[in-house]
Amino acid sequence: MRWHVLSPEPLSVCTGLLGSLLPDVDTERSMLGSRVKILSRFLAKAFGHRGLTHSGLMLLVAAAVLNGLLGSESLRGPWGALLLGAATHIAADLPTGGCQVFAPLSRSRLSLWPYVRTGGIGEIMLLVPILCLLGWAGFFGNGPVPAHHLPSAHHSRLRGHVLKDISFSS
Ligand SMILES: [Zn+2]
């Protein structure tokens, strides 16, 4: 949202969070999978853990279908946030054992070096710097999409007025 990839909508925050849980619906030990055990058992049996639900290819297909059915603007809203949430989950699973990123075309797992174990010290050592970097980039860094200058200029003008009002009233 800060980088203007997604439009700032509260619903998108919710669907983004849901999307980040969605791929692990293929294991009944996950937060989402434990609530839909019949579905998660079926997915685990049919495709295995980190199979079809962890496919980057399926995300691209879903994005193309949404683009075709609802138009490109839908990818900037809650649907886009859902896909982005799922994409971040898949990206975060890549160093901890990897995923079948090209499922259903290929069942081989793509895994990033260094191999770290889920919940282990290696994951924390990898995760904390990435989160700090993302936090810094989200608040101060320039996004991959050029920012619109008009809203920020408007904000600074507003802030200026507020500060002036406060100083005069006291
Ligand atoms: Zn996962």
Short mmCIF file of N, CA, C and O in Angstrom, two decimals, residues 38-125:
data_model
loop_
_atom_site.label_atom_id
_atom_site.label_comp_id
_atom_site.label_asym_id
_atom_site.label_seq_id
_atom_site.Cartn_x
_atom_site.Cartn_y
_atom_site.Cartn_z
N ILE A 38 -11.22 -31.84 6.83
CA ILE A 38 -11.57 -32.72 5.70
C ILE A 38 -10.86 -32.23 4.44
O ILE A 38 -10.24 -33.02 3.72
N LEU A 39 -10.92 -30.92 4.21
CA LEU A 39 -10.26 -30.33 3.03
C LEU A 39 -8.74 -30.50 3.13
O LEU A 39 -8.08 -30.88 2.15
N SER A 40 -8.18 -30.23 4.32
CA SER A 40 -6.72 -30.29 4.46
C SER A 40 -6.21 -31.72 4.30
O SER A 40 -5.15 -31.94 3.71
N ARG A 41 -6.98 -32.71 4.78
CA ARG A 41 -6.57 -34.11 4.60
C ARG A 41 -6.59 -34.49 3.14
O ARG A 41 -5.69 -35.17 2.65
N PHE A 42 -7.64 -34.03 2.43
CA PHE A 42 -7.74 -34.32 0.99
C PHE A 42 -6.56 -33.71 0.24
O PHE A 42 -5.90 -34.38 -0.57
N LEU A 43 -6.27 -32.43 0.54
CA LEU A 43 -5.16 -31.74 -0.16
C LEU A 43 -3.82 -32.40 0.14
O LEU A 43 -2.98 -32.57 -0.76
N ALA A 44 -3.62 -32.81 1.40
CA ALA A 44 -2.37 -33.45 1.80
C ALA A 44 -2.18 -34.77 1.07
O ALA A 44 -1.08 -35.12 0.65
N LYS A 45 -3.31 -35.54 0.93
CA LYS A 45 -3.24 -36.83 0.28
C LYS A 45 -3.01 -36.68 -1.23
O LYS A 45 -2.20 -37.39 -1.83
N ALA A 46 -3.75 -35.73 -1.82
CA ALA A 46 -3.71 -35.57 -3.27
C ALA A 46 -2.41 -34.91 -3.76
O ALA A 46 -1.85 -35.32 -4.77
N PHE A 47 -1.97 -33.90 -3.05
CA PHE A 47 -0.83 -33.11 -3.57
C PHE A 47 0.37 -33.07 -2.64
O PHE A 47 1.43 -32.63 -3.03
N GLY A 48 0.21 -33.53 -1.38
CA GLY A 48 1.30 -33.47 -0.42
C GLY A 48 1.41 -32.07 0.18
O GLY A 48 0.83 -31.11 -0.34
N HIS A 49 2.17 -31.96 1.30
CA HIS A 49 2.35 -30.65 1.94
C HIS A 49 3.31 -29.82 1.09
O HIS A 49 4.28 -30.34 0.56
N ARG A 50 3.00 -28.53 0.97
CA ARG A 50 3.76 -27.59 0.15
C ARG A 50 3.73 -27.99 -1.33
O ARG A 50 4.72 -27.86 -2.04
N GLY A 51 2.57 -28.51 -1.74
CA GLY A 51 2.38 -28.89 -3.13
C GLY A 51 1.62 -27.82 -3.89
O GLY A 51 2.08 -26.68 -3.98
N LEU A 52 0.43 -28.19 -4.37
CA LEU A 52 -0.35 -27.29 -5.24
C LEU A 52 -0.69 -25.95 -4.57
O LEU A 52 -0.70 -24.91 -5.24
N THR A 53 -0.93 -25.97 -3.26
CA THR A 53 -1.30 -24.72 -2.57
C THR A 53 -0.08 -23.80 -2.39
O THR A 53 -0.24 -22.65 -1.98
N HIS A 54 1.11 -24.32 -2.65
CA HIS A 54 2.33 -23.52 -2.53
C HIS A 54 2.94 -23.26 -3.91
O HIS A 54 4.15 -23.11 -4.05
N SER A 55 2.08 -23.25 -4.93
CA SER A 55 2.56 -23.10 -6.31
C SER A 55 2.50 -21.64 -6.77
O SER A 55 1.44 -21.02 -6.76
N GLY A 56 3.66 -21.12 -7.14
CA GLY A 56 3.72 -19.77 -7.71
C GLY A 56 3.00 -19.72 -9.04
O GLY A 56 2.38 -18.71 -9.39
N LEU A 57 3.06 -20.84 -9.75
CA LEU A 57 2.39 -20.95 -11.06
C LEU A 57 0.87 -20.79 -10.89
O LEU A 57 0.22 -20.08 -11.66
N MET A 58 0.31 -21.44 -9.84
CA MET A 58 -1.13 -21.34 -9.59
C MET A 58 -1.51 -19.90 -9.23
O MET A 58 -2.60 -19.44 -9.58
N LEU A 59 -0.61 -19.20 -8.52
CA LEU A 59 -0.87 -17.79 -8.18
C LEU A 59 -0.97 -16.94 -9.45
O LEU A 59 -1.84 -16.08 -9.56
N LEU A 60 -0.06 -17.21 -10.40
CA LEU A 60 -0.08 -16.46 -11.66
C LEU A 60 -1.37 -16.75 -12.44
O LEU A 60 -1.97 -15.85 -13.01
N VAL A 61 -1.78 -18.03 -12.42
CA VAL A 61 -3.03 -18.42 -13.10
C VAL A 61 -4.21 -17.70 -12.43
O VAL A 61 -5.07 -17.13 -13.12
N ALA A 62 -4.23 -17.70 -11.09
CA ALA A 62 -5.31 -17.03 -10.36
C ALA A 62 -5.34 -15.53 -10.68
O ALA A 62 -6.41 -14.95 -10.88
N ALA A 63 -4.15 -14.92 -10.77
CA ALA A 63 -4.07 -13.49 -11.10
C ALA A 63 -4.60 -13.24 -12.51
O ALA A 63 -5.32 -12.27 -12.75
N ALA A 64 -4.26 -14.14 -13.44
CA ALA A 64 -4.72 -13.98 -14.82
C ALA A 64 -6.23 -14.14 -14.91
O ALA A 64 -6.90 -13.40 -15.64
N VAL A 65 -6.79 -15.11 -14.15
CA VAL A 65 -8.25 -15.33 -14.15
C VAL A 65 -8.97 -14.11 -13.57
O VAL A 65 -9.94 -13.61 -14.15
N LEU A 66 -8.44 -13.59 -12.44
CA LEU A 66 -9.04 -12.39 -11.82
C LEU A 66 -8.98 -11.20 -12.77
O LEU A 66 -9.94 -10.44 -12.92
N ASN A 67 -7.82 -11.06 -13.42
CA ASN A 67 -7.63 -9.98 -14.38
C ASN A 67 -8.65 -10.08 -15.52
O ASN A 67 -9.21 -9.08 -15.95
N GLY A 68 -8.89 -11.32 -15.98
CA GLY A 68 -9.83 -11.54 -17.08
C GLY A 68 -11.27 -11.32 -16.66
O GLY A 68 -12.07 -10.73 -17.39
N LEU A 69 -11.62 -11.80 -15.45
CA LEU A 69 -13.02 -11.73 -15.00
C LEU A 69 -13.40 -10.37 -14.43
O LEU A 69 -14.46 -9.83 -14.72
N LEU A 70 -12.52 -9.80 -13.60
CA LEU A 70 -12.87 -8.58 -12.85
C LEU A 70 -12.09 -7.34 -13.30
O LEU A 70 -12.34 -6.25 -12.80
N GLY A 71 -11.13 -7.52 -14.20
CA GLY A 71 -10.33 -6.38 -14.65
C GLY A 71 -9.07 -6.20 -13.82
O GLY A 71 -8.97 -6.73 -12.71
N SER A 72 -8.12 -5.42 -14.35
CA SER A 72 -6.81 -5.29 -13.70
C SER A 72 -6.91 -4.55 -12.36
O SER A 72 -6.07 -4.74 -11.48
N GLU A 73 -7.93 -3.69 -12.18
CA GLU A 73 -8.07 -2.95 -10.92
C GLU A 73 -8.31 -3.89 -9.74
O GLU A 73 -7.98 -3.55 -8.59
N SER A 74 -8.90 -5.08 -10.01
CA SER A 74 -9.19 -6.03 -8.93
C SER A 74 -7.90 -6.50 -8.26
O SER A 74 -7.90 -6.87 -7.08
N LEU A 75 -6.79 -6.48 -9.01
CA LEU A 75 -5.52 -6.93 -8.45
C LEU A 75 -4.91 -5.88 -7.51
O LEU A 75 -3.95 -6.15 -6.80
N ARG A 76 -5.45 -4.67 -7.52
CA ARG A 76 -4.99 -3.64 -6.58
C ARG A 76 -5.83 -3.61 -5.30
O ARG A 76 -5.54 -2.89 -4.36
N GLY A 77 -6.91 -4.41 -5.30
CA GLY A 77 -7.82 -4.44 -4.16
C GLY A 77 -7.66 -5.69 -3.31
O GLY A 77 -6.59 -6.30 -3.30
N PRO A 78 -8.73 -6.08 -2.58
CA PRO A 78 -8.66 -7.23 -1.66
C PRO A 78 -8.22 -8.53 -2.32
O PRO A 78 -7.50 -9.32 -1.70
N TRP A 79 -8.62 -8.77 -3.58
CA TRP A 79 -8.20 -10.01 -4.26
C TRP A 79 -6.69 -10.01 -4.48
O TRP A 79 -6.03 -11.04 -4.29
N GLY A 80 -6.16 -8.88 -4.89
CA GLY A 80 -4.71 -8.76 -5.10
C GLY A 80 -3.97 -8.96 -3.79
O GLY A 80 -2.91 -9.60 -3.75
N ALA A 81 -4.53 -8.42 -2.69
CA ALA A 81 -3.91 -8.56 -1.37
C ALA A 81 -3.89 -10.03 -0.94
O ALA A 81 -2.92 -10.50 -0.35
N LEU A 82 -4.97 -10.76 -1.27
CA LEU A 82 -5.05 -12.19 -0.95
C LEU A 82 -3.91 -12.95 -1.66
O LEU A 82 -3.20 -13.75 -1.04
N LEU A 83 -3.73 -12.66 -2.94
CA LEU A 83 -2.66 -13.33 -3.72
C LEU A 83 -1.28 -12.94 -3.21
O LEU A 83 -0.38 -13.77 -3.10
N LEU A 84 -1.13 -11.65 -2.86
CA LEU A 84 0.16 -11.17 -2.36
C LEU A 84 0.50 -11.83 -1.02
O LEU A 84 1.65 -12.20 -0.76
N GLY A 85 -0.53 -11.99 -0.18
CA GLY A 85 -0.35 -12.68 1.11
C GLY A 85 0.13 -14.10 0.89
O GLY A 85 1.08 -14.55 1.54
N ALA A 86 -0.51 -14.81 -0.06
CA ALA A 86 -0.12 -16.19 -0.37
C ALA A 86 1.30 -16.22 -0.94
O ALA A 86 2.09 -17.12 -0.60
N ALA A 87 1.62 -15.22 -1.76
CA ALA A 87 2.97 -15.17 -2.37
C ALA A 87 4.04 -14.98 -1.30
O ALA A 87 5.11 -15.61 -1.37
N THR A 88 3.76 -14.15 -0.28
CA THR A 88 4.75 -13.94 0.79
C THR A 88 4.94 -15.22 1.60
O THR A 88 6.05 -15.52 2.04
N HIS A 89 3.85 -15.98 1.77
CA HIS A 89 3.94 -17.27 2.48
C HIS A 89 4.87 -18.21 1.73
O HIS A 89 5.78 -18.82 2.32
N ILE A 90 4.65 -18.30 0.41
CA ILE A 90 5.47 -19.20 -0.42
C ILE A 90 6.93 -18.75 -0.38
O ILE A 90 7.84 -19.56 -0.22
N ALA A 91 7.16 -17.43 -0.48
CA ALA A 91 8.53 -16.90 -0.44
C ALA A 91 9.19 -17.23 0.89
O ALA A 91 10.37 -17.59 0.94
N ALA A 92 8.41 -17.14 2.00
CA ALA A 92 8.97 -17.42 3.32
C ALA A 92 9.23 -18.91 3.52
O ALA A 92 10.07 -19.29 4.34
N ASP A 93 8.52 -19.76 2.78
CA ASP A 93 8.73 -21.22 2.88
C ASP A 93 9.94 -21.67 2.05
O ASP A 93 10.45 -22.77 2.28
N LEU A 94 10.38 -20.84 1.12
CA LEU A 94 11.48 -21.25 0.22
C LEU A 94 12.78 -21.60 0.97
O LEU A 94 13.43 -22.58 0.63
N PRO A 95 13.19 -20.82 2.00
CA PRO A 95 14.44 -21.21 2.69
C PRO A 95 14.24 -22.36 3.67
O PRO A 95 15.21 -22.96 4.09
N THR A 96 13.02 -22.65 4.09
CA THR A 96 12.80 -23.71 5.10
C THR A 96 12.26 -24.98 4.45
O THR A 96 11.18 -25.44 4.78
N GLY A 97 12.98 -25.51 3.49
CA GLY A 97 12.58 -26.78 2.87
C GLY A 97 12.03 -26.63 1.47
O GLY A 97 12.01 -27.58 0.71
N GLY A 98 11.57 -25.43 1.12
CA GLY A 98 11.11 -25.16 -0.24
C GLY A 98 9.69 -25.62 -0.54
O GLY A 98 9.04 -26.25 0.30
N CYS A 99 9.20 -25.29 -1.72
CA CYS A 99 7.83 -25.60 -2.15
C CYS A 99 7.85 -26.08 -3.60
O CYS A 99 8.80 -25.84 -4.33
N GLN A 100 6.73 -26.71 -3.99
CA GLN A 100 6.56 -27.09 -5.39
C GLN A 100 6.06 -25.87 -6.16
O GLN A 100 4.88 -25.73 -6.46
N VAL A 101 6.98 -24.96 -6.44
CA VAL A 101 6.63 -23.67 -7.04
C VAL A 101 6.00 -23.82 -8.43
O VAL A 101 5.18 -23.00 -8.82
N PHE A 102 6.36 -24.90 -9.14
CA PHE A 102 5.83 -25.07 -10.50
C PHE A 102 4.73 -26.12 -10.58
O PHE A 102 4.41 -26.59 -11.67
N ALA A 103 4.15 -26.52 -9.41
CA ALA A 103 3.04 -27.47 -9.41
C ALA A 103 1.85 -26.84 -10.17
O ALA A 103 1.66 -25.64 -10.11
N PRO A 104 1.05 -27.59 -10.92
CA PRO A 104 1.09 -29.05 -11.08
C PRO A 104 1.99 -29.54 -12.21
O PRO A 104 2.02 -30.73 -12.48
N LEU A 105 2.74 -28.65 -12.85
CA LEU A 105 3.60 -29.07 -13.97
C LEU A 105 4.78 -29.90 -13.46
O LEU A 105 5.22 -30.83 -14.13
N SER A 106 5.32 -29.53 -12.30
CA SER A 106 6.45 -30.26 -11.74
C SER A 106 6.23 -30.43 -10.24
O SER A 106 5.76 -29.50 -9.57
N ARG A 107 6.61 -31.61 -9.73
CA ARG A 107 6.46 -31.85 -8.29
C ARG A 107 7.79 -31.66 -7.56
O ARG A 107 7.88 -31.91 -6.37
N SER A 108 8.81 -31.19 -8.28
CA SER A 108 10.09 -30.98 -7.60
C SER A 108 10.05 -29.68 -6.81
O SER A 108 9.44 -28.69 -7.24
N ARG A 109 10.69 -29.71 -5.66
CA ARG A 109 10.66 -28.54 -4.75
C ARG A 109 11.77 -27.56 -5.09
O ARG A 109 12.91 -27.96 -5.30
N LEU A 110 11.40 -26.30 -5.11
CA LEU A 110 12.41 -25.24 -5.24
C LEU A 110 12.76 -24.78 -3.84
O LEU A 110 11.87 -24.46 -3.05
N SER A 111 14.04 -24.82 -3.52
CA SER A 111 14.47 -24.46 -2.17
C SER A 111 15.64 -23.50 -2.24
O SER A 111 16.50 -23.64 -3.10
N LEU A 112 15.65 -22.50 -1.37
CA LEU A 112 16.72 -21.51 -1.40
C LEU A 112 17.81 -21.86 -0.40
O LEU A 112 17.55 -22.31 0.70
N TRP A 113 19.04 -21.62 -0.80
CA TRP A 113 20.17 -21.78 0.13
C TRP A 113 20.30 -20.50 0.95
O TRP A 113 20.09 -19.44 0.40
N PRO A 114 20.62 -20.45 2.19
CA PRO A 114 20.95 -21.58 3.03
C PRO A 114 19.70 -22.29 3.55
O PRO A 114 18.69 -21.64 3.85
N TYR A 115 19.76 -23.61 3.63
CA TYR A 115 18.65 -24.40 4.12
C TYR A 115 18.49 -24.17 5.63
O TYR A 115 19.42 -24.36 6.39
N VAL A 116 17.33 -23.70 6.02
CA VAL A 116 17.10 -23.51 7.46
C VAL A 116 15.82 -24.22 7.87
O VAL A 116 14.91 -24.39 7.07
N ARG A 117 15.75 -24.63 9.12
CA ARG A 117 14.63 -25.40 9.63
C ARG A 117 13.55 -24.44 10.17
O ARG A 117 13.87 -23.43 10.79
N THR A 118 12.26 -24.80 9.93
CA THR A 118 11.15 -23.98 10.42
C THR A 118 11.22 -23.88 11.94
O THR A 118 11.30 -24.90 12.62
N GLY A 119 11.19 -22.65 12.46
CA GLY A 119 11.21 -22.44 13.90
C GLY A 119 12.61 -22.51 14.50
O GLY A 119 12.78 -22.29 15.70
N GLY A 120 13.62 -22.81 13.69
CA GLY A 120 14.98 -22.93 14.20
C GLY A 120 15.68 -21.57 14.28
O GLY A 120 15.14 -20.56 13.83
N ILE A 121 16.89 -21.58 14.85
CA ILE A 121 17.66 -20.34 15.01
C ILE A 121 18.02 -19.74 13.64
O ILE A 121 18.04 -18.52 13.46
N GLY A 122 18.23 -20.63 12.65
CA GLY A 122 18.55 -20.17 11.29
C GLY A 122 17.43 -19.34 10.70
O GLY A 122 17.68 -18.31 10.06
N GLU A 123 16.18 -19.77 10.94
CA GLU A 123 15.03 -19.04 10.41
C GLU A 123 14.93 -17.66 11.07
O GLU A 123 14.68 -16.67 10.39
N ILE A 124 15.17 -17.61 12.38
CA ILE A 124 15.11 -16.33 13.10
C ILE A 124 16.20 -15.39 12.58
O ILE A 124 15.96 -14.21 12.33
N MET A 125 17.42 -15.96 12.36
CA MET A 125 18.53 -15.14 11.88
C MET A 125 18.28 -14.62 10.46
O MET A 125 18.79 -13.58 10.07
#
